[in-house]
Structures are given as C-alpha cells and as structure tokens.
mmCIF file of C-alpha atoms in Angstrom:
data_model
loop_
_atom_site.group_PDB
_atom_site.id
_atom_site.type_symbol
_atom_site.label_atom_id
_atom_site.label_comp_id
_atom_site.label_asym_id
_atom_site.label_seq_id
_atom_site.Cartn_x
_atom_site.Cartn_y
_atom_site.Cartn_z
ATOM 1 C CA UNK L 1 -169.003 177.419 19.009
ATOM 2 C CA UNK L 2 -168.034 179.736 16.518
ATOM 3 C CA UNK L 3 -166.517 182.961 16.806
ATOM 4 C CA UNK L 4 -168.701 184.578 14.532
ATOM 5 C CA UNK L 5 -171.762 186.472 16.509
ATOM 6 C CA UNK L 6 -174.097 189.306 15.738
ATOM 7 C CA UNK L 7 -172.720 192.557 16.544
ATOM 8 C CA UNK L 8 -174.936 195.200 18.521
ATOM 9 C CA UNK L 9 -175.725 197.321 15.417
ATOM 10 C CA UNK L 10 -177.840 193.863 14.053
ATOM 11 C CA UNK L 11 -179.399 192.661 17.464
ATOM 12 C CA UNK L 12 -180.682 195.981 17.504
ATOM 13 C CA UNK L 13 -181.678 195.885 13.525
ATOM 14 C CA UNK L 14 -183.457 192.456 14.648
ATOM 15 C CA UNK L 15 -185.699 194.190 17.411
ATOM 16 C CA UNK L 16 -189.376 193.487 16.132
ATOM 17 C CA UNK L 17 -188.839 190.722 13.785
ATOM 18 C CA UNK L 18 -190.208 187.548 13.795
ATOM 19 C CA UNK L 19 -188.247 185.074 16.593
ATOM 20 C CA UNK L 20 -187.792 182.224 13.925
ATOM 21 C CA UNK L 21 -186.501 184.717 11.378
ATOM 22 C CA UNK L 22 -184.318 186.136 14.566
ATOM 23 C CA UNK L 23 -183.329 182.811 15.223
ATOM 24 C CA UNK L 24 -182.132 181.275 11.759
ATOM 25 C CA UNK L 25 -180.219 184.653 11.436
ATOM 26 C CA UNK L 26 -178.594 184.257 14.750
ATOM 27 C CA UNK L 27 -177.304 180.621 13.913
ATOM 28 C CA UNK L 28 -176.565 181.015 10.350
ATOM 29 C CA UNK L 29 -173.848 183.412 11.581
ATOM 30 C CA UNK L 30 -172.726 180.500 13.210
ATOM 31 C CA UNK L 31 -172.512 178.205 10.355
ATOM 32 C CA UNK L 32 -171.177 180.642 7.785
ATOM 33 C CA UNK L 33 -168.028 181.554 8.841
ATOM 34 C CA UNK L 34 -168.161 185.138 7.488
ATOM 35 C CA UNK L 35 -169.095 188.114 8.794
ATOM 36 C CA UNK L 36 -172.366 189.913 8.216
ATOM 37 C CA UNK L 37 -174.632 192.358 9.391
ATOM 38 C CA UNK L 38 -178.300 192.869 9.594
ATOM 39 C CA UNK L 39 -178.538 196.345 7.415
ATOM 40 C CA UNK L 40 -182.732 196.502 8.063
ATOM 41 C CA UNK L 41 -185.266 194.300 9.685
ATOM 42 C CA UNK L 42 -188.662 195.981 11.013
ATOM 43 C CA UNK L 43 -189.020 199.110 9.008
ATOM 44 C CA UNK L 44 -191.238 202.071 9.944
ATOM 45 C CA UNK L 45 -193.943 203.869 7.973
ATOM 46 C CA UNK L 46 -191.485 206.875 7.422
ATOM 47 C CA UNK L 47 -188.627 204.163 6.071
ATOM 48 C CA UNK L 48 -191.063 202.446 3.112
ATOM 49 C CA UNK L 49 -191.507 205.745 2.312
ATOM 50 C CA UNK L 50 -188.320 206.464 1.705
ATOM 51 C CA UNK L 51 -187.597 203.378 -0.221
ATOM 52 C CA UNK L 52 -190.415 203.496 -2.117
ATOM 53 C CA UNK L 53 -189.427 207.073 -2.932
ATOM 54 C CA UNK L 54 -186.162 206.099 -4.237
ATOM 55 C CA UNK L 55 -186.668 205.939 -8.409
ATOM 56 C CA UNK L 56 -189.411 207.476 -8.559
ATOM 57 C CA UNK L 57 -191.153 211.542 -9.445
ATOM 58 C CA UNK L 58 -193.346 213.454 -7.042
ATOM 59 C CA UNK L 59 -196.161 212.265 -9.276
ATOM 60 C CA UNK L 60 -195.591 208.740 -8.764
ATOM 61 C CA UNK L 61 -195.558 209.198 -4.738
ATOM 62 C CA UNK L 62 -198.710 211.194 -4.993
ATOM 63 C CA UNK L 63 -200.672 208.598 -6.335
ATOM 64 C CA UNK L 64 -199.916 206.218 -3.681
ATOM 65 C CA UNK L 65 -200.420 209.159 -1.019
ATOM 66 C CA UNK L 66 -196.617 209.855 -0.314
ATOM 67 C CA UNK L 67 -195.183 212.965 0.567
ATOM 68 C CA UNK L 68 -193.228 214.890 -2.473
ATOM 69 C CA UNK L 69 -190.284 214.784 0.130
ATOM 70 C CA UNK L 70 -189.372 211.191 -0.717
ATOM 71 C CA UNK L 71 -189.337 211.714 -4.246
ATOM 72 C CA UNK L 72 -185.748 210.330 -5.028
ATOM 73 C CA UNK L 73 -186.578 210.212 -9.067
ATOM 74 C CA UNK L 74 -182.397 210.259 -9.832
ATOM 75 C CA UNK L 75 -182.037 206.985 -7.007
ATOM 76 C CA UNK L 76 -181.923 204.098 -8.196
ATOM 77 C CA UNK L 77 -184.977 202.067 -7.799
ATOM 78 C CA UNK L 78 -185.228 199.739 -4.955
ATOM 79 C CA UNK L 79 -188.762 198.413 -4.680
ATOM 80 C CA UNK L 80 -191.469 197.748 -6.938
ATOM 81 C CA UNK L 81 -194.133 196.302 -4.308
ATOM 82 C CA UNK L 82 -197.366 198.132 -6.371
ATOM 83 C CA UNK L 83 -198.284 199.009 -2.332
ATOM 84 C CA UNK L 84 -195.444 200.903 -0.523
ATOM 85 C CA UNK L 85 -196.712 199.603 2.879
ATOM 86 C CA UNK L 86 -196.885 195.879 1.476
ATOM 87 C CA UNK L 87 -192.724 195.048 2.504
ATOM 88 C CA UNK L 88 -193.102 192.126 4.456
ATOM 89 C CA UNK L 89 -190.111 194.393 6.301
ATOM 90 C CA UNK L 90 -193.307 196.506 8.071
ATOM 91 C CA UNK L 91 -194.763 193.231 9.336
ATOM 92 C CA UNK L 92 -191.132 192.297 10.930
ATOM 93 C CA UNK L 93 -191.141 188.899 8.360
ATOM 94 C CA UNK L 94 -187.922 190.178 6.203
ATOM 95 C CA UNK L 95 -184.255 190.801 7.323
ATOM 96 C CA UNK L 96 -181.428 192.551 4.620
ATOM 97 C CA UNK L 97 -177.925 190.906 5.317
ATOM 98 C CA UNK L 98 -174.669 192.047 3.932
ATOM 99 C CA UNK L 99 -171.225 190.863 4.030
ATOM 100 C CA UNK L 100 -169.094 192.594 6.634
ATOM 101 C CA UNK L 101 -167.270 194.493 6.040
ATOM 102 C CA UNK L 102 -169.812 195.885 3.420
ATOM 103 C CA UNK L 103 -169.181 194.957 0.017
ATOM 104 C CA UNK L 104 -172.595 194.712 -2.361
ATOM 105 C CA UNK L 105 -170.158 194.229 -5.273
ATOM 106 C CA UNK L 106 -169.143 190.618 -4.198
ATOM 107 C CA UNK L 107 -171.876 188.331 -4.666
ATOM 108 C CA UNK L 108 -170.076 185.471 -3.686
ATOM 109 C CA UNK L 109 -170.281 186.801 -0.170
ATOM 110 C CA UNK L 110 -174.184 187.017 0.013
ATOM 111 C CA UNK L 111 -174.093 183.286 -1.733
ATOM 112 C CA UNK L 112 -172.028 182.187 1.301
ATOM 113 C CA UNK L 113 -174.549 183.977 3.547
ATOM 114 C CA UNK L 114 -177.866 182.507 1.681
ATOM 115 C CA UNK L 115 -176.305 178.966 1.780
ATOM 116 C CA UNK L 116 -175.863 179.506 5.908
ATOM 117 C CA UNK L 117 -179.377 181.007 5.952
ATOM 118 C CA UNK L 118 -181.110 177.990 4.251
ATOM 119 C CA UNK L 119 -178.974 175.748 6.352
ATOM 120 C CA UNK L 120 -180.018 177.538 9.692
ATOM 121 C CA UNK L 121 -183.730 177.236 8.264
ATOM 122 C CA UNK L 122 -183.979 173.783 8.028
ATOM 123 C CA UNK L 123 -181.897 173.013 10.866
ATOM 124 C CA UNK L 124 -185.320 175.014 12.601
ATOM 125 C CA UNK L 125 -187.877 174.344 10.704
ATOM 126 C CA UNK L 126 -188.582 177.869 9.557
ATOM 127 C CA UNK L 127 -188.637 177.988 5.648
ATOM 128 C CA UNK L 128 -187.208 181.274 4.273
ATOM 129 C CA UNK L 129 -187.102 182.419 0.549
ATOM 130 C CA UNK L 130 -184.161 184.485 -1.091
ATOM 131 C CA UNK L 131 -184.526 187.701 -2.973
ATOM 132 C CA UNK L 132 -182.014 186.842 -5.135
ATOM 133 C CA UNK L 133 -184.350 183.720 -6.004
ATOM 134 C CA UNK L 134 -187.800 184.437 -5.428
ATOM 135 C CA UNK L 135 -189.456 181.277 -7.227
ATOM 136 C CA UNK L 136 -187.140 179.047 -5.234
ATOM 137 C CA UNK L 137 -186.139 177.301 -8.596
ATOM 138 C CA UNK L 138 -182.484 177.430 -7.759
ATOM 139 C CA UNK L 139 -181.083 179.645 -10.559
ATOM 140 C CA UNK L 140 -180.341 182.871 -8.549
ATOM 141 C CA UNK L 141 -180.132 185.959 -10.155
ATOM 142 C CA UNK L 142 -182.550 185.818 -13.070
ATOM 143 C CA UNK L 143 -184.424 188.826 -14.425
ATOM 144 C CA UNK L 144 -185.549 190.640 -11.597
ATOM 145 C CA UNK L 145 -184.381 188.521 -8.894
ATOM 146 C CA UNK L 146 -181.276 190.549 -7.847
ATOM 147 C CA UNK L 147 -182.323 191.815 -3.843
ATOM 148 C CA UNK L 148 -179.329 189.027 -2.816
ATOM 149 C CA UNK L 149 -178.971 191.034 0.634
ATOM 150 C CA UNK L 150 -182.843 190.271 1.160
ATOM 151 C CA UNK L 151 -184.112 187.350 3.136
ATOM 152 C CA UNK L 152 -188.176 186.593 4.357
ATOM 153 C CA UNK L 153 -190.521 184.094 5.833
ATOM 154 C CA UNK L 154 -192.837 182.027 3.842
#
C-alpha cells in the first residue's frame, strides 16, 4: 500500500462528487507517488459565479443574470462555458487536482498526476477526460487546452 493518501482538506473537497470519480481519485493517489490535493470538486451556485466572474465587466455578468459583485474584469479568465451554471463541477462530475505542495508552474507534476488518473480509470472502468486534452488526441496542451489541474467524467 502506498503511503500516499488523501488528506482531510480533499476528502472533504470530494463530498458530493460522483463515487467513480471519488474512487479513481482515491487510487490514483496510490499509483502516483506524488502528492496532490483536490483544490474543488462540487461547486455551489455562489462559486460558478465567482469563476465565471473572474475576466470579465459588470456588463458581461449582467447578461447572463450575475450579480455586478463577481465582476473580476482585471482576473484572469478562468472559464469560458457560454452558461456559467453548465461546469460539470455543479453536477459533482469534475474534480481540480494540484501537485502538493502547490506549484501550477510545474507541469510535469500535473502530467505525473493525469498519467495516475487515467491509470486509476481504467483500472475501474470509469473513463475520465483531461482539461489539459479535451479531444483526447494525446497532444496536451494545444490552443485552449491548458485547465491541466482539471479532471471530469465522460
């Protein structure tokens, strides 16, 4: 068995997701030999709201019936699901990994962590897809596939 378990902070991230996503993440810590964490799983209303905010003007939100208060139009842009409430993250289906300790600037890391995801997913039979590939065509990291910490059901 390895030494490498979830700690508290991402059981409790994983509360309301999917059991097969719950359970590749719980063995591909197993198989990766690397730390990680579970930075979001099930996100609330309030939280796509927030990230939906981030990049964009009061204007924006107000088309898609946001609050001004999550304009973030100076953030960087994180989403660009046309419907804020579409994340498969609202419907428990998506998990966001990261290295531990944090480091988004070493992609290597989440490579090591997508490689023990995909492993842990057909080990169970649950196929997954990879936000740093979303056609699945193996070349990660192509024009606008760069949410690496970012993992869902299919």
């Amino acid at each position: 068995m390895s030494k490498y378990i979830l700690s508290k902070r991402s059981l409790t991230a994983l509360e309301g997701v999917d059991p097969r996503l719950v359970d590749v993440v719980k063995r591909a810590i197993q198989i990766t030999k690397q730390d990680f964490l579970v930075t979001e799983g099930l996100r609330t209303r309030e939280r796509m709201m927030e990230i939906y905010g981030q990049g964009r003007t009061v204007a924006q939100l107000a088309v898609k019936g946001i609050p001004a208060k999550y304009a973030k139009p100076k953030a960087s842009k994180v989403t660009w699901l046309n419907d804020p409430y579409n994340s498969l993250h609202g419907r428990g289906r998506a998990v966001d990994l990261a290295p531990y300790p944090v480091d988004y600037n070493t992609l290597s890391k989440f490579d090591k962590i997508a490689d023990a995801m995909f492993a842990s997913a057909k080990e169970l039979g649950v196929k997954i897809r990879w936000g740093a590939d979303w056609d699945g065509d193996g070349k990660i990291r192509e024009a606008g596939e760069y949410d690496s910490p970012h993992f869902e059901l299919v």
